[in-house]
Amino acid sequence: MSELLIQGGRFLTGETTVQGAKNSILPILAAAILTGDTVELEHCPRLRDVDSAVRILEALGCTADWRGDTLTVDTRGLDRCTVSDELMRLMRSSSVFLGPLLSRCGAAELSYPGGCELGPRPIDLHLSGLRQLGAEIRESGGMLHCQASRLHGCELLLAIPSVGATENLMLAACGAEGVTVISNAAREPEIEDLQNFLTTCGADIRGAGTSTITVQGGRTLHGGTYRCMPDRIVTATYLCAAAAAGGLIFLRGAQEQQLATVTAVLRQAGCDICADSAGIACRCEERLRGVQPVRTAPYPGFPTDAQAVVMAALARSRGTTVFEENIFENRYRHVDELCRMGADIRVSGRTAVVTGVERLSGASVRSTDLRGGAALCVAALGAAGETRISGLHHIDRGYEDMARDLTALGAQVTRI
Ligand code: EPZ
């Protein structure tokens, strides 16, 4: 079982190029099905979740080939619309294949998506929206049997601005007759990236990034070449690395406007951050200060995916910071592991109170989920001595090569 060994206490200096965004490339890979053609995806991150999405596409009859960081997907050979339970359980995002399959094939057979350690993650909003578009969905034995001889556009109002439901319904609406309007849609930058990809392929979608998205359905899409946006949560992770250890780093390709709530917190804590079109530079030379309460919320609010790494950076701050996790019920599983390293964090329901300590110590810790694992890496960089981090399969789901990137930023990290 591989582990990361991190020697803490080193001032970071260096630069790295931010990988493509996991939460953008996954819905884009599902959307490729709508083109019935070949798409070339540049700056595509090599992640375990991307491998899972490729396995689903191949199981449906598509092919996929890598050339450097370009992934070419050919969907002309798609001849099935069933995804096995084993493949569906690989990741939560497998659910976003439902909309494009219904749109292209008029049918889909799949089970509920894989569980995630973050608490209950229903897909009721996905299913009720697809039913309103005209799909018949029968649930039996954990399987979803879906039929749609014809999808028709309509007005959809989401009870929660769910990222996954917005993406699934955008994709289904592309194949529906007429116009679909999705209100209270998610506004995450990854939704805009999906719209831009689909527009490249001939779709007529407007409004991504706002709460109202309009899809003119029934257009024949085609293939194309698309460059995936940089991963804003990977950017947040490496900014927190410099904040936790002290450092002067440059993140090439990072875009600040997509994570302004995170950089605002890090500035408040004492980091000096400046950004331009080439990327983001971060300098941190002093011990961090505690900050105002951090409350996670749908975009443009503070991203739940950055909660753990920011908490890890503030574990050694001067003062106290209160966190409120409003998106997922069970997203503090990293806290016990941080406390093994000497952090002082008290959790009560959705609230966590971080009382900064002078010193963290290296320890053997275990990743509990993707962002929890990244938080342990951040804490280890600021800790005295060596930290051993196991459960790397979690981290590999969303970070192309954590050891490579942290080493480029001046850290001493070994993967064994
Ligand atoms: C996406 O998950 C991201 N994943 C998550 O990132 C991210 O944490 C989340 O959005 C919120 O920003 C991908 O994009 C692949 P949601 P998603 O539907 O789409 C509830 C990471 O670390 N809900 O916006 O699954 C749900 O339970 C991952 O990269 C319903 O109740 O999130 C949750 O409480 C983790 N019914 C809330 O809405 C539904 O039908 C937000 O979920 C759908 C969602």
XYZ file of C-alpha atoms and ligand atoms in Angstrom:
460
model
C 0.000 0.000 0.000
C 1.694 3.214 -1.067
C 2.193 6.103 1.300
C 3.426 9.688 1.173
C 6.339 10.638 3.425
C 6.457 14.378 4.060
C 9.285 16.154 5.902
C 7.720 19.219 7.450
C 9.162 22.553 8.512
C 10.635 23.568 5.142
C 9.959 27.025 3.659
C 8.450 26.400 0.210
C 9.861 28.064 -2.904
C 9.032 27.052 -6.455
C 6.327 26.860 -9.083
C 4.055 24.306 -10.675
C 1.405 24.281 -13.425
C -2.099 23.632 -12.116
C -3.691 20.483 -13.572
C -7.007 20.429 -15.419
C -10.158 20.466 -13.289
C -11.587 17.108 -12.151
C -15.055 18.553 -11.560
C -15.097 19.977 -15.054
C -13.622 17.111 -17.055
C -15.969 14.468 -15.579
C -19.235 16.044 -16.851
C -17.453 16.952 -20.113
C -16.546 13.275 -20.661
C -20.214 12.360 -20.173
C -21.260 15.201 -22.481
C -19.020 13.784 -25.242
C -21.706 11.105 -25.707
C -24.052 13.788 -27.090
C -21.738 14.541 -30.028
C -21.829 11.061 -31.585
C -18.376 12.031 -32.761
C -14.749 12.431 -31.620
C -13.667 15.018 -29.046
C -10.122 16.002 -28.123
C -9.727 17.206 -24.536
C -6.525 19.125 -23.886
C -4.977 19.683 -20.420
C -6.969 16.666 -19.268
C -5.867 15.545 -15.767
C -4.741 11.932 -15.322
C -6.822 10.984 -12.311
C -8.411 7.820 -10.920
C -11.859 9.384 -11.469
C -10.997 10.162 -15.094
C -9.944 6.527 -15.545
C -13.322 5.495 -14.080
C -15.194 7.746 -16.530
C -13.160 6.319 -19.413
C -14.045 2.779 -18.279
C -17.730 3.733 -18.362
C -17.367 5.193 -21.888
C -15.542 2.061 -23.086
C -18.253 -0.145 -21.539
C -20.776 1.796 -23.642
C -18.818 1.093 -26.850
C -16.687 4.262 -27.070
C -12.893 4.392 -27.311
C -10.410 6.693 -25.567
C -6.714 7.396 -26.179
C -4.161 9.480 -24.367
C -1.437 11.520 -26.057
C 0.434 13.434 -23.387
C -2.250 15.332 -21.466
C -4.710 15.210 -24.373
C -7.483 12.620 -24.155
C -9.271 11.764 -27.401
C -12.688 10.164 -26.968
C -14.505 8.610 -29.942
C -18.204 8.075 -29.234
C -19.257 7.003 -32.743
C -19.221 3.344 -31.680
C -21.563 3.787 -28.695
C -24.010 0.878 -28.922
C -25.100 0.203 -25.326
C -26.858 2.227 -22.644
C -26.260 0.040 -19.584
C -23.616 0.863 -16.971
C -22.767 -1.959 -14.574
C -23.177 -1.604 -10.841
C -19.434 -2.121 -10.433
C -18.655 0.879 -12.668
C -21.380 3.057 -11.134
C -19.955 2.445 -7.663
C -16.503 3.735 -8.679
C -17.510 7.350 -8.197
C -20.412 9.669 -7.477
C -20.128 11.446 -10.831
C -21.178 8.326 -12.734
C -24.727 9.651 -12.220
C -24.053 12.404 -14.777
C -24.026 9.808 -17.574
C -27.797 9.396 -17.166
C -28.824 12.635 -18.932
C -26.645 12.185 -22.073
C -27.585 8.496 -22.421
C -31.280 9.318 -22.240
C -30.743 12.173 -24.669
C -28.770 10.118 -27.227
C -30.190 6.592 -26.814
C -33.671 7.256 -25.385
C -32.884 4.764 -22.632
C -30.443 4.062 -19.805
C -29.936 1.268 -17.283
C -27.757 2.049 -14.309
C -27.599 1.666 -10.564
C -27.325 4.411 -7.987
C -23.904 6.084 -7.993
C -21.109 5.160 -5.620
C -21.258 6.322 -2.082
C -18.977 9.025 -0.920
C -17.661 9.477 2.580
C -19.322 12.898 2.853
C -22.721 11.677 4.067
C -26.013 10.984 2.246
C -25.911 12.134 -1.402
C -29.322 11.491 -2.982
C -30.012 12.098 -6.707
C -33.711 12.907 -6.256
C -33.311 16.297 -7.978
C -31.687 14.632 -10.990
C -34.525 12.095 -11.289
C -37.398 14.531 -10.741
C -35.961 16.900 -13.362
C -35.509 14.087 -15.894
C -39.076 12.945 -15.251
C -40.323 16.487 -15.933
C -38.423 16.389 -19.247
C -40.449 13.309 -20.100
C -38.326 10.373 -18.956
C -39.983 7.322 -17.411
C -37.810 6.100 -14.549
C -38.529 2.863 -12.710
C -36.478 2.024 -9.652
C -36.120 -1.604 -8.643
C -33.487 -3.499 -6.723
C -31.144 -0.527 -6.653
C -31.332 -0.252 -10.435
C -32.742 2.661 -12.429
C -34.570 1.616 -15.603
C -35.024 4.758 -17.699
C -36.911 5.255 -20.945
C -37.538 8.405 -22.972
C -39.002 7.914 -26.432
C -38.940 11.717 -26.636
C -37.681 14.362 -24.195
C -39.413 17.715 -24.339
C -38.120 21.050 -23.026
C -39.796 22.653 -19.980
C -39.269 24.928 -16.985
C -37.291 23.259 -14.192
C -36.858 24.742 -10.738
C -34.177 23.115 -8.558
C -34.895 22.998 -4.826
C -31.118 23.143 -4.192
C -28.547 24.580 -6.669
C -27.088 21.095 -7.079
C -23.997 20.923 -9.326
C -24.669 17.375 -10.489
C -28.392 17.901 -11.116
C -27.734 21.102 -13.090
C -25.184 19.281 -15.284
C -27.377 16.192 -15.826
C -30.386 18.294 -16.808
C -28.335 20.577 -19.104
C -27.122 17.459 -20.929
C -30.565 15.851 -21.154
C -32.066 19.147 -22.342
C -29.638 19.232 -25.285
C -31.503 16.255 -26.750
C -34.980 17.478 -25.828
C -37.375 19.147 -28.234
C -37.814 22.844 -27.598
C -36.480 25.062 -24.854
C -35.577 24.092 -21.291
C -35.070 26.706 -18.577
C -33.305 25.568 -15.397
C -33.903 27.970 -12.495
C -31.941 28.038 -9.216
C -29.208 26.310 -11.175
C -25.738 25.788 -9.710
C -23.342 28.608 -10.671
C -20.000 26.858 -10.235
C -17.257 27.700 -12.801
C -17.307 24.045 -13.868
C -20.880 24.567 -15.134
C -19.618 27.419 -17.323
C -16.814 25.180 -18.583
C -19.396 22.533 -19.510
C -21.479 25.128 -21.363
C -18.367 26.338 -23.228
C -17.491 22.772 -24.237
C -21.041 22.090 -25.475
C -21.103 25.382 -27.372
C -17.866 24.302 -29.092
C -19.791 21.196 -30.181
C -22.696 23.203 -31.610
C -25.102 23.388 -28.660
C -27.176 26.482 -27.874
C -26.956 27.008 -24.108
C -26.908 30.347 -22.270
C -26.718 31.548 -18.730
C -24.190 29.161 -17.122
C -22.633 30.953 -14.179
C -25.990 32.526 -13.338
C -28.988 30.920 -11.586
C -30.939 30.591 -14.838
C -29.726 28.378 -17.678
C -31.579 28.176 -21.012
C -31.056 25.262 -23.387
C -32.353 25.267 -26.951
C -32.683 21.524 -27.541
C -32.890 19.387 -30.659
C -29.661 20.580 -32.278
C -27.285 18.065 -33.844
C -23.954 18.306 -32.075
C -20.515 17.462 -33.455
C -17.033 16.749 -32.132
C -14.300 19.272 -31.453
C -11.213 20.189 -29.475
C -11.515 21.732 -26.014
C -9.042 22.831 -23.348
C -10.134 22.014 -19.806
C -10.073 24.823 -17.197
C -7.498 24.755 -14.341
C -8.572 23.033 -11.120
C -9.513 25.745 -8.589
C -9.516 23.307 -5.647
C -6.022 22.047 -6.514
C -5.028 25.728 -6.648
C -6.582 26.296 -3.207
C -4.719 23.237 -1.870
C -1.297 24.469 -2.993
C -1.971 28.015 -1.753
C -2.776 26.456 1.638
C 0.461 24.459 1.434
C 2.451 27.696 1.208
C 0.312 29.241 3.969
C 0.871 26.267 6.299
C 4.625 25.860 5.745
C 5.578 29.420 4.863
C 6.711 30.024 1.352
C 6.912 31.926 -1.882
C 5.249 29.947 -4.687
C 3.800 30.494 -8.152
C 0.879 28.483 -9.539
C 0.997 28.690 -13.319
C -2.381 28.767 -15.071
C -4.365 29.344 -11.843
C -7.214 31.882 -12.041
C -8.025 33.866 -8.902
C -11.544 34.999 -9.784
C -12.721 31.372 -9.478
C -11.647 31.095 -5.855
C -11.878 34.661 -4.600
C -13.545 33.524 -1.346
C -10.549 31.289 -0.572
C -7.887 33.904 -1.378
C -9.844 36.418 0.739
C -9.581 34.080 3.752
C -5.858 33.469 3.164
C -5.195 37.211 2.858
C -7.090 37.787 6.096
C -4.852 35.145 7.691
C -1.754 37.033 6.562
C -0.813 35.699 3.132
C 0.302 38.032 0.390
C -1.409 36.868 -2.810
C -1.155 38.467 -6.240
C -2.558 37.205 -9.500
C -2.346 37.975 -13.194
C -3.292 36.201 -16.407
C -0.305 33.821 -16.044
C -1.249 32.575 -12.585
C -1.203 33.233 -8.842
C 1.799 34.010 -6.603
C 1.602 33.517 -2.847
C 4.075 34.687 -0.219
C 3.686 33.753 3.415
C 6.456 34.468 5.886
C 4.643 34.928 9.194
C 2.585 32.623 11.390
C -1.030 32.847 10.199
C -3.777 34.640 12.119
C -7.211 33.207 12.917
C -9.953 34.589 10.643
C -13.673 35.402 10.583
C -16.032 32.418 10.499
C -15.748 30.340 7.314
C -19.177 29.138 6.110
C -19.361 26.827 3.104
C -22.039 27.603 0.515
C -22.890 27.032 -3.155
C -20.802 29.141 -5.564
C -19.986 32.029 -5.387
C -19.924 31.186 -1.668
C -16.936 29.524 0.046
C -16.361 26.100 -1.588
C -16.955 23.070 0.623
C -14.109 21.348 -1.289
C -11.596 23.857 0.136
C -12.844 23.632 3.741
C -10.453 20.860 4.834
C -7.275 22.334 3.323
C -7.967 25.817 4.725
C -8.675 24.265 8.138
C -5.349 22.399 7.979
C -3.482 25.625 7.154
C -5.129 27.444 10.096
C -4.371 24.636 12.571
C -1.122 26.468 13.464
C -2.567 30.000 13.366
C -2.638 32.607 16.140
C -6.214 32.700 17.421
C -9.424 30.825 16.727
C -11.463 30.206 13.590
C -14.994 28.808 13.358
C -15.976 26.667 10.376
C -19.563 25.891 9.342
C -20.073 23.085 6.808
C -23.423 23.685 5.108
C -23.202 21.403 2.066
C -22.383 17.934 3.391
C -23.302 16.322 6.710
C -20.129 14.368 7.237
C -17.240 16.479 5.994
C -15.070 16.717 9.124
C -13.600 13.232 9.008
C -10.105 14.712 8.587
C -10.346 16.393 12.010
C -9.399 13.333 14.080
C -6.341 12.805 11.901
C -5.296 16.459 12.260
C -5.704 16.124 16.023
C -3.279 13.162 15.928
C -0.746 15.719 14.685
C -1.485 17.969 17.649
C -4.213 20.216 16.242
C -6.897 21.553 18.602
C -10.196 21.255 16.720
C -13.623 20.675 18.320
C -16.540 19.536 16.177
C -20.188 19.859 17.076
C -22.616 19.002 14.291
C -21.890 21.265 11.309
C -19.568 23.536 13.314
C -15.848 23.088 13.936
C -13.815 25.398 16.160
C -10.108 25.552 15.335
C -7.941 26.913 18.140
C -4.559 27.511 16.573
C -1.570 25.757 18.171
C 2.092 26.792 18.047
C 3.291 23.451 16.757
C 2.107 20.357 14.895
C 4.116 17.144 14.966
C 4.611 14.591 12.212
C 2.590 11.373 12.676
C 1.148 8.384 10.807
C -2.216 9.478 9.510
C -4.839 8.129 7.128
C -6.725 9.912 4.336
C -10.461 9.679 4.981
C -11.599 11.124 1.645
C -10.217 13.140 -1.268
C -10.020 16.628 0.289
C -9.395 15.226 3.776
C -6.289 13.513 2.382
C -5.112 16.754 0.796
C -5.581 18.515 4.149
C -3.208 16.038 5.813
C -0.558 16.891 3.209
C -1.015 20.605 3.961
C -0.743 20.062 7.723
C 2.316 17.815 7.304
C 4.204 20.576 5.454
C 3.858 22.830 8.486
C 4.552 20.131 11.069
C 7.828 19.278 12.770
C 9.345 16.028 11.608
C 8.054 13.354 9.271
C 4.433 12.513 8.489
C 3.328 9.247 6.834
C 0.051 9.518 4.937
C -1.811 6.386 3.831
C -5.061 5.940 1.903
C -3.586 7.569 -1.195
C -6.345 6.072 -3.387
C -8.508 8.902 -2.080
C -5.981 11.599 -3.018
C -5.304 10.054 -6.447
C -8.956 10.505 -7.314
C -8.460 14.275 -7.620
C -4.718 15.093 -7.618
C -2.715 14.013 -10.649
C 0.571 13.730 -8.711
C 0.631 15.377 -5.274
C 4.268 14.335 -4.603
C 5.476 15.745 -7.950
C 3.692 19.085 -7.471
C 4.710 19.596 -3.832
C 8.324 18.724 -4.694
C 8.204 21.349 -7.484
C 7.081 23.820 -4.812
C 10.147 23.009 -2.724
C 8.765 20.420 -0.322
C 10.483 17.180 0.631
C 7.926 14.532 -0.298
C 8.453 10.892 -1.218
C 5.885 8.412 -2.420
C 6.746 4.898 -1.228
C -20.163 18.381 -6.840
O -20.777 17.223 -6.255
C -18.654 18.143 -6.753
N -18.319 16.932 -7.461
C -18.238 17.999 -5.293
O -16.812 17.886 -5.237
C -18.637 19.256 -4.543
O -18.356 19.091 -3.189
C -20.150 19.523 -4.724
O -20.488 19.579 -6.120
C -20.581 20.828 -4.099
O -19.854 21.886 -4.593
C -18.191 16.995 -8.813
O -18.388 18.001 -9.446
C -17.781 15.744 -9.507
P -24.348 18.713 -5.340
P -22.355 16.968 -6.425
O -25.302 17.932 -6.161
O -22.771 17.347 -7.786
C -27.722 17.643 -2.087
C -14.725 16.983 -4.641
O -14.128 16.974 -3.555
N -28.457 17.008 -3.212
O -24.160 20.145 -5.649
O -22.606 15.599 -5.975
C -26.458 16.873 -1.727
O -26.724 15.802 -0.867
C -16.228 16.680 -4.714
O -14.165 17.234 -5.713
C -29.727 16.502 -2.994
O -30.247 16.559 -1.874
O -22.922 17.992 -5.342
C -25.588 17.940 -1.109
O -25.902 18.076 0.244
C -16.786 16.219 -3.420
N -30.380 15.912 -4.030
C -25.984 19.198 -1.873
O -27.240 18.921 -2.500
C -29.833 15.819 -5.294
O -30.470 15.263 -6.210
C -24.980 19.615 -2.948
O -24.753 18.519 -3.797
C -28.539 16.343 -5.499
C -27.863 16.949 -4.445
